[in-house]
Coordinates of N, CA and C in Angstrom, one line a residue:
X1 N 0.9 -1.2 0.0 CA 0.0 0.0 0.0 C 0.9 1.2 0.0
X2 N 0.6 2.2 -0.9 CA 1.4 3.3 -1.0 C 0.6 4.5 -1.3
X3 N 0.7 5.6 -0.6 CA 0.0 6.9 -0.9 C 0.8 8.0 -0.3
X4 N 0.4 9.2 -0.5 CA 1.1 10.4 0.1 C 1.3 10.3 1.6
X5 N 0.3 9.8 2.2 CA 0.2 9.7 3.7 C 0.8 8.4 4.2
X6 N 0.6 7.3 3.6 CA 0.8 6.0 4.2 C 1.6 5.1 3.2
X7 N 2.7 4.5 3.7 CA 3.5 3.5 3.0 C 3.5 2.3 3.9
X8 N 3.0 1.2 3.4 CA 2.9 0.0 4.2 C 3.3 -1.3 3.4
X9 N 4.1 -2.1 4.0 CA 4.5 -3.4 3.4 C 4.0 -4.4 4.5
X10 N 3.2 -5.3 4.0 CA 2.7 -6.3 5.0 C 2.6 -7.7 4.3
X11 N 2.7 -8.7 5.2 CA 2.5 -10.0 4.7 C 1.7 -10.7 5.8
X12 N 0.6 -11.4 5.3 CA -0.3 -12.2 6.2 C -0.5 -13.5 5.6
X13 N -0.5 -14.5 6.4 CA -0.9 -15.9 6.0 C -1.7 -16.5 7.1
X14 N -2.8 -17.1 6.6 CA -3.7 -17.9 7.5 C -3.9 -19.3 7.0
X15 N -3.7 -20.3 7.8 CA -4.1 -21.6 7.4 C -5.4 -21.9 8.1
X16 N -6.5 -21.9 7.3 CA -7.9 -22.1 8.0 C -8.1 -23.5 8.6
X17 N -7.3 -24.4 8.2 CA -7.5 -25.8 8.7 C -6.1 -26.3 9.2
X18 N -5.6 -25.5 10.2 CA -4.3 -25.9 10.8 C -4.5 -27.2 11.5
X19 N -5.7 -27.5 12.1 CA -5.9 -28.8 12.6 C -7.2 -29.4 11.9
X20 N -7.4 -30.7 12.1 CA -8.6 -31.3 11.4 C -9.9 -30.8 12.1
X21 N -9.8 -30.2 13.2 CA -11.0 -29.7 13.9 C -11.4 -28.3 13.5
X22 N -10.7 -27.8 12.5 CA -11.0 -26.4 12.0 C -10.4 -25.3 12.7
X23 N -9.4 -25.6 13.6 CA -8.6 -24.5 14.2 C -7.7 -23.9 13.2
X24 N -7.7 -22.5 13.1 CA -6.9 -21.8 12.2 C -5.7 -21.2 12.9
X25 N -4.6 -21.0 12.1 CA -3.4 -20.3 12.6 C -3.0 -19.3 11.6
X26 N -2.6 -18.1 12.0 CA -2.2 -17.1 11.1 C -1.0 -16.4 11.6
X27 N -0.2 -15.8 10.7 CA 1.0 -15.0 11.0 C 0.8 -13.7 10.2
X28 N 1.4 -12.6 10.7 CA 1.5 -11.4 9.9 C 2.7 -10.6 10.3
X29 N 3.3 -9.9 9.4 CA 4.5 -9.1 9.5 C 4.2 -7.8 8.8
X30 N 4.7 -6.6 9.3 CA 4.4 -5.4 8.7 C 5.5 -4.4 8.9
X31 N 5.6 -3.4 8.0 CA 6.4 -2.2 8.2 C 5.6 -1.1 7.6
X32 N 5.4 0.0 8.4 CA 4.5 1.1 8.1 C 5.1 2.4 8.4
X33 N 5.0 3.4 7.4 CA 5.4 4.8 7.6 C 4.1 5.6 7.4
X34 N 3.7 6.4 8.3 CA 2.6 7.3 8.2 C 3.0 8.8 8.4
X35 N 2.7 9.6 7.4 CA 3.1 11.0 7.4 C 1.8 11.8 7.4
X36 N 1.4 12.3 8.6 CA 0.1 13.0 8.7 C 0.2 14.4 8.3
X37 N 1.4 14.9 8.0 CA 1.5 16.3 7.5 C 1.2 16.3 6.0
X38 N 1.4 15.2 5.3 CA 1.1 15.1 3.9 C -0.3 15.3 3.5
X39 N -1.3 15.0 4.4 CA -2.7 15.2 4.2 C -3.3 16.3 5.1
X40 N -2.4 17.1 5.6 CA -2.8 18.3 6.5 C -3.6 17.9 7.7
X41 N -3.4 16.7 8.2 CA -4.1 16.2 9.4 C -3.4 16.8 10.7
X42 N -2.1 16.6 10.7 CA -1.3 17.1 11.8 C 0.2 17.1 11.3
X43 N 1.1 17.5 12.1 CA 2.5 17.6 11.7 C 3.3 16.6 12.5
X44 N 3.1 15.3 12.3 CA 4.0 14.3 12.9 C 4.0 13.1 12.0
X45 N 5.0 12.2 12.2 CA 5.2 11.0 11.4 C 5.3 9.8 12.4
X46 N 4.9 8.7 12.0 CA 5.1 7.5 12.7 C 5.8 6.4 11.8
X47 N 6.7 5.7 12.4 CA 7.3 4.6 11.7 C 7.1 3.4 12.6
X48 N 6.6 2.3 12.1 CA 6.3 1.1 12.9 C 6.7 -0.2 12.1
X49 N 7.1 -1.2 12.9 CA 7.2 -2.5 12.4 C 6.8 -3.5 13.4
X50 N 6.5 -4.7 13.0 CA 6.1 -5.7 13.9 C 5.5 -7.0 13.3
X51 N 4.8 -7.8 14.1 CA 4.2 -9.0 13.6 C 3.4 -9.6 14.7
X52 N 2.8 -10.8 14.3 CA 2.0 -11.5 15.3 C 1.6 -12.8 14.8
X53 N 1.0 -13.5 15.8 CA 0.4 -14.9 15.5 C -1.0 -14.9 16.1
X54 N -1.9 -15.6 15.4 CA -3.2 -15.8 16.0 C -3.8 -17.2 15.7
X55 N -4.7 -17.6 16.6 CA -5.3 -18.9 16.4 C -6.9 -18.6 16.5
X56 N -7.6 -19.3 15.6 CA -9.0 -19.2 15.6 C -9.7 -20.6 15.9
X57 N -10.7 -20.5 16.8 CA -11.4 -21.8 17.2 C -12.9 -21.7 16.8
X58 N -13.3 -22.7 16.0 CA -14.8 -22.7 15.7 C -15.6 -23.1 16.9
X59 N -16.7 -22.3 17.1 CA -17.7 -22.7 18.1 C -18.7 -23.6 17.5
X60 N -19.2 -23.2 16.3 CA -20.1 -23.9 15.5 C -19.9 -23.5 14.1
X61 N -20.7 -23.8 13.1 CA -20.5 -23.4 11.7 C -20.7 -21.9 11.5
X62 N -21.2 -21.2 12.4 CA -21.5 -19.7 12.3 C -20.6 -18.8 13.2
X63 N -20.1 -19.4 14.3 CA -19.4 -18.6 15.2 C -17.9 -19.0 15.4
X64 N -17.1 -18.1 15.8 CA -15.6 -18.3 15.9 C -15.0 -17.5 17.0
X65 N -14.1 -18.0 17.8 CA -13.3 -17.3 18.7 C -11.9 -17.2 18.1
X66 N -11.2 -16.0 18.3 CA -9.9 -15.9 17.8 C -9.0 -15.2 18.9
X67 N -7.8 -15.7 19.1 CA -6.9 -15.1 20.1 C -5.5 -14.8 19.4
X68 N -4.9 -13.7 19.8 CA -3.6 -13.4 19.1 C -2.7 -12.7 20.0
X69 N -1.4 -12.7 19.7 CA -0.3 -12.0 20.4 C 0.6 -11.4 19.3
X70 N 0.9 -10.2 19.5 CA 1.8 -9.5 18.5 C 2.9 -8.7 19.2
X71 N 3.7 -8.1 18.3 CA 4.8 -7.2 18.7 C 4.8 -6.0 17.8
X72 N 4.9 -4.8 18.3 CA 5.0 -3.6 17.5 C 6.0 -2.7 18.1
X73 N 6.9 -2.2 17.3 CA 7.8 -1.1 17.6 C 7.3 0.1 16.9
X74 N 7.0 1.2 17.6 CA 6.5 2.4 17.0 C 7.4 3.6 17.4
X75 N 7.8 4.4 16.4 CA 8.6 5.6 16.7 C 7.8 6.8 16.2
X76 N 7.7 7.8 17.0 CA 7.0 9.0 16.6 C 7.9 10.2 16.4
X77 N 7.8 10.8 15.3 CA 8.7 12.0 14.9 C 7.8 13.2 14.8
X78 N 8.0 14.2 15.7 CA 7.1 15.4 15.7 C 7.7 16.4 14.8
X79 N 6.7 17.2 14.2 CA 7.1 18.3 13.4 C 7.1 19.6 14.2
X80 N 6.9 20.7 13.5 CA 7.0 22.0 14.3 C 5.7 22.5 14.9
X81 N 4.6 22.1 14.3 CA 3.3 22.6 14.7 C 2.4 21.4 15.0
X82 N 2.5 20.9 16.2 CA 1.8 19.6 16.6 C 0.8 20.0 17.7
X83 N -0.4 19.4 17.7 CA -1.4 19.7 18.8 C -0.9 19.4 20.2
X84 N -1.3 20.2 21.1 CA -0.9 20.1 22.5 C -1.1 18.7 23.1
X85 N -2.2 18.0 22.7 CA -2.5 16.7 23.2 C -1.4 15.7 22.9
X86 N -0.8 15.9 21.7 CA 0.2 15.0 21.2 C 1.6 15.3 21.9
X87 N 1.9 16.6 22.0 CA 3.2 17.0 22.6 C 3.2 16.6 24.1
X88 N 2.0 16.8 24.8 CA 1.9 16.4 26.2 C 2.1 14.9 26.4
X89 N 1.5 14.1 25.5 CA 1.6 12.7 25.5 C 3.1 12.3 25.3
X90 N 3.8 12.8 24.4 CA 5.2 12.5 24.1 C 6.0 12.9 25.3
X91 N 5.8 14.1 25.9 CA 6.5 14.6 27.0 C 6.4 13.6 28.2
X92 N 5.2 13.0 28.4 CA 4.9 12.1 29.5 C 5.4 10.7 29.3
X93 N 5.3 10.2 28.0 CA 5.5 8.8 27.7 C 6.7 8.5 26.8
X94 N 7.3 9.5 26.2 CA 8.4 9.3 25.3 C 7.9 9.2 23.9
X95 N 8.8 8.9 22.9 CA 8.5 8.9 21.5 C 8.8 7.6 20.8
X96 N 9.2 6.6 21.6 CA 9.4 5.2 21.0 C 8.8 4.2 21.9
X97 N 8.0 3.3 21.3 CA 7.3 2.3 22.2 C 7.4 0.9 21.6
X98 N 7.6 0.0 22.6 CA 7.6 -1.5 22.3 C 6.3 -2.0 22.9
X99 N 5.4 -2.4 22.0 CA 4.0 -2.9 22.4 C 3.8 -4.4 22.2
X100 N 3.2 -5.0 23.1 CA 2.8 -6.4 22.9 C 1.3 -6.5 23.0
X101 N 0.6 -6.3 21.8 CA -0.9 -6.3 21.9 C -1.4 -7.7 21.9
X102 N -2.3 -8.0 22.9 CA -3.1 -9.2 23.0 C -4.4 -8.9 22.4
X103 N -4.9 -9.9 21.6 CA -6.2 -9.7 21.0 C -7.1 -10.9 21.2
X104 N -8.4 -10.6 21.4 CA -9.4 -11.7 21.5 C -10.6 -11.2 20.8
X105 N -11.3 -12.1 20.0 CA -12.5 -11.7 19.4 C -13.5 -12.8 19.3
X106 N -14.8 -12.5 19.1 CA -15.8 -13.4 18.8 C -16.5 -12.9 17.6
X107 N -16.8 -13.8 16.7 CA -17.5 -13.3 15.5 C -18.6 -14.3 15.1
X108 N -19.7 -13.8 14.5 CA -20.8 -14.6 14.1 C -21.2 -14.2 12.7
X109 N -21.4 -15.1 11.7 CA -21.7 -14.8 10.4 C -22.9 -15.6 9.9
X110 N -24.0 -15.0 9.7 CA -25.2 -15.7 9.2 C -25.7 -15.0 8.0
X111 N -24.8 -14.6 7.1 CA -25.2 -14.0 5.8 C -25.5 -15.1 4.8
X112 N -26.3 -14.8 3.9 CA -26.7 -15.9 2.9 C -25.7 -16.1 1.9
X113 N -24.7 -15.2 1.7 CA -23.6 -15.4 0.8 C -22.4 -14.7 1.3
X114 N -21.2 -15.3 0.9 CA -20.0 -14.7 1.4 C -19.6 -13.4 0.7
X115 N -20.1 -13.2 -0.5 CA -19.8 -12.0 -1.3 C -21.1 -11.5 -1.8
X116 N -21.4 -10.2 -1.7 CA -22.6 -9.5 -2.2 C -23.8 -10.2 -1.5
X117 N -23.8 -10.2 -0.2 CA -24.9 -10.8 0.6 C -26.2 -10.0 0.3
X118 N -27.4 -10.6 0.4 CA -28.7 -10.0 0.3 C -29.6 -10.2 1.4
X119 N -29.2 -11.1 2.4 CA -30.0 -11.3 3.6 C -29.1 -11.9 4.7
X120 N -29.5 -11.6 5.9 CA -28.8 -12.1 7.1 C -28.0 -11.0 7.8
X121 N -27.2 -11.5 8.7 CA -26.4 -10.5 9.5 C -25.0 -11.1 9.9
X122 N -24.1 -10.3 10.2 CA -22.8 -10.7 10.8 C -22.5 -9.7 11.9
X123 N -21.7 -10.1 12.9 CA -21.3 -9.3 14.0 C -20.1 -9.8 14.6
X124 N -19.3 -8.9 15.2 CA -18.1 -9.3 15.9 C -17.9 -8.3 17.1
X125 N -17.2 -8.9 18.1 CA -16.8 -8.1 19.3 C -15.3 -8.4 19.4
X126 N -14.5 -7.4 19.6 CA -13.0 -7.6 19.7 C -12.4 -6.8 20.8
X127 N -11.4 -7.3 21.4 CA -10.7 -6.6 22.4 C -9.2 -6.6 22.1
X128 N -8.5 -5.5 22.1 CA -7.1 -5.4 22.0 C -6.6 -4.7 23.3
X129 N -5.6 -5.3 23.9 CA -5.0 -4.8 25.1 C -3.5 -5.0 25.1
X130 N -2.8 -4.0 25.7 CA -1.4 -4.1 25.8 C -1.0 -5.1 26.9
X131 N -0.2 -6.1 26.6 CA 0.2 -7.1 27.6 C 1.3 -6.6 28.5
X132 N 1.4 -7.2 29.7 CA 2.5 -6.8 30.6 C 3.8 -6.9 29.8
X133 N 4.7 -6.0 30.0 CA 6.0 -5.9 29.3 C 5.9 -4.8 28.2
X134 N 4.7 -4.3 27.9 CA 4.6 -3.2 26.9 C 5.0 -1.9 27.6
X135 N 5.4 -1.0 26.7 CA 5.8 0.4 27.3 C 4.6 1.2 27.6
X136 N 3.4 0.9 27.1 CA 2.2 1.6 27.4 C 1.1 0.6 27.8
X137 N 0.2 1.1 28.6 CA -1.0 0.3 29.0 C -2.2 0.9 28.4
X138 N -2.9 0.1 27.5 CA -4.2 0.6 26.9 C -5.0 -0.6 26.5
X139 N -6.3 -0.3 26.3 CA -7.2 -1.3 25.7 C -8.2 -0.7 24.8
X140 N -8.7 -1.4 23.8 CA -9.7 -1.0 22.9 C -10.7 -2.1 22.7
X141 N -12.0 -1.7 22.9 CA -13.1 -2.7 22.7 C -13.9 -2.2 21.5
X142 N -14.2 -3.1 20.6 CA -14.9 -2.7 19.4 C -16.0 -3.7 19.1
X143 N -17.2 -3.2 18.6 CA -18.3 -4.0 18.1 C -18.5 -3.6 16.6
X144 N -18.7 -4.5 15.8 CA -19.0 -4.3 14.4 C -20.2 -5.2 14.0
X145 N -21.2 -4.6 13.3 CA -22.3 -5.3 12.9 C -22.9 -4.9 11.6
X146 N -23.5 -5.8 10.8 CA -24.1 -5.5 9.6 C -25.4 -6.4 9.4
X147 N -26.4 -5.8 8.8 CA -27.7 -6.5 8.6 C -28.2 -6.2 7.3
X148 N -28.6 -7.2 6.5 CA -29.2 -7.0 5.2 C -30.7 -7.5 5.2
X149 N -31.5 -6.6 4.6 CA -33.0 -6.9 4.6 C -33.4 -6.9 3.1
X150 N -33.8 -8.0 2.5 CA -34.4 -7.9 1.1 C -35.7 -7.2 1.2
X151 N -35.9 -6.2 0.3 CA -37.1 -5.4 0.3 C -38.0 -5.9 -0.9
X152 N -37.5 -5.8 -2.1 CA -38.1 -6.3 -3.3 C -37.1 -6.9 -4.2
X153 N -37.5 -7.4 -5.3 CA -36.5 -7.9 -6.3 C -35.5 -6.8 -6.7
X154 N -34.2 -7.1 -6.4 CA -33.2 -6.1 -6.7 C -32.9 -5.0 -5.7
X155 N -33.7 -4.9 -4.7 CA -33.5 -3.9 -3.7 C -33.2 -4.5 -2.3
X156 N -32.1 -4.1 -1.7 CA -31.7 -4.6 -0.4 C -31.5 -3.4 0.5
X157 N -31.9 -3.4 1.8 CA -31.6 -2.4 2.8 C -30.5 -3.0 3.6
X158 N -29.4 -2.2 3.7 CA -28.2 -2.6 4.4 C -28.0 -1.6 5.6
X159 N -27.8 -2.2 6.8 CA -27.5 -1.4 8.0 C -26.1 -1.8 8.5
X160 N -25.3 -0.9 8.8 CA -23.9 -1.2 9.4 C -23.6 -0.3 10.5
X161 N -22.9 -0.8 11.5 CA -22.4 0.0 12.6 C -21.1 -0.5 13.1
X162 N -20.3 0.5 13.7 CA -19.1 0.1 14.3 C -19.0 1.0 15.6
X163 N -18.9 0.4 16.7 CA -18.8 1.1 18.0 C -17.5 0.7 18.7
X164 N -16.9 1.7 19.3 CA -15.7 1.4 20.0 C -15.4 2.2 21.2
X165 N -14.7 1.7 22.1 CA -14.3 2.4 23.4 C -12.8 2.0 23.7
X166 N -12.1 3.0 24.1 CA -10.7 2.7 24.5 C -10.3 3.6 25.7
X167 N -9.3 3.1 26.4 CA -8.8 3.8 27.6 C -7.4 3.3 27.9
X168 N -6.7 3.9 28.9 CA -5.4 3.5 29.3 C -5.5 2.8 30.7
X169 N -4.5 2.1 31.1 CA -4.4 1.6 32.4 C -3.0 1.5 32.8
X170 N -2.7 1.2 34.1 CA -1.4 1.1 34.6 C -0.8 2.5 34.7
X171 N 0.4 2.7 34.4 CA 1.1 3.9 34.5 C 0.9 4.9 33.3
X172 N 0.1 4.5 32.3 CA -0.1 5.3 31.1 C -1.3 6.2 31.5
X173 N -1.1 7.6 31.2 CA -2.1 8.6 31.6 C -3.3 8.6 30.8
X174 N -3.2 8.3 29.5 CA -4.4 8.4 28.6 C -4.2 7.4 27.5
X175 N -5.3 7.1 26.7 CA -5.2 6.3 25.6 C -4.2 6.9 24.6
X176 N -3.2 6.2 24.1 CA -2.3 6.8 23.2 C -3.0 7.4 21.9
X177 N -2.5 8.6 21.5 CA -3.2 9.3 20.4 C -3.1 8.5 19.1
X178 N -2.2 7.6 18.9 CA -2.1 6.8 17.7 C -3.0 5.6 17.8
X179 N -3.7 5.3 18.9 CA -4.6 4.3 19.0 C -6.1 4.8 19.1
X180 N -6.3 6.1 18.9 CA -7.6 6.7 18.9 C -8.4 6.1 17.7
X181 N -9.8 6.2 17.9 CA -10.7 5.9 16.8 C -10.8 7.1 16.0
X182 N -10.9 6.9 14.6 CA -11.1 8.1 13.7 C -12.2 7.8 12.8
X183 N -13.0 8.8 12.5 CA -14.1 8.6 11.6 C -13.6 8.3 10.2
X184 N -14.3 7.4 9.6 CA -13.9 7.0 8.2 C -13.0 5.8 8.2
X185 N -12.6 5.2 9.3 CA -11.8 4.0 9.3 C -10.7 4.1 10.3

């Protein structure tokens, strides 16, 4: 992925049938540079690299639990005109972080098709939290849901939502600014 703001190199691999019981195992590795000055959002840059492993466990044919552990090294480079919230966070917590994110999620998919669904719903709840040994303590809880209603031939009503909440814990004073939720993704 490459744009004026974001350059990312990533590799992900998931074996959906790691065991005969349907347990999946996945790996991912990434390197990312984000320049928020390029799109006039703010005047700072982040460089990050890391990776992780995850395992998924089927509950039944519609539901799945997934657990993961990762590593991320993040370096923040401030420009000349940065919001006070960010400079205060950097002054309190530093500008380089080693993070060990633990993830857990539950998902349910009852859509009538895997692609271009016309009926049914899917939903997921996920938690990301910094494990002991991380430079920062934070957690993020997220819910995602979508529902499709067929109205007439060729017309479908689609409803989607994404809700999230995050905060800090331990010695970290507030949720890290680079872990905030942003509108549009």
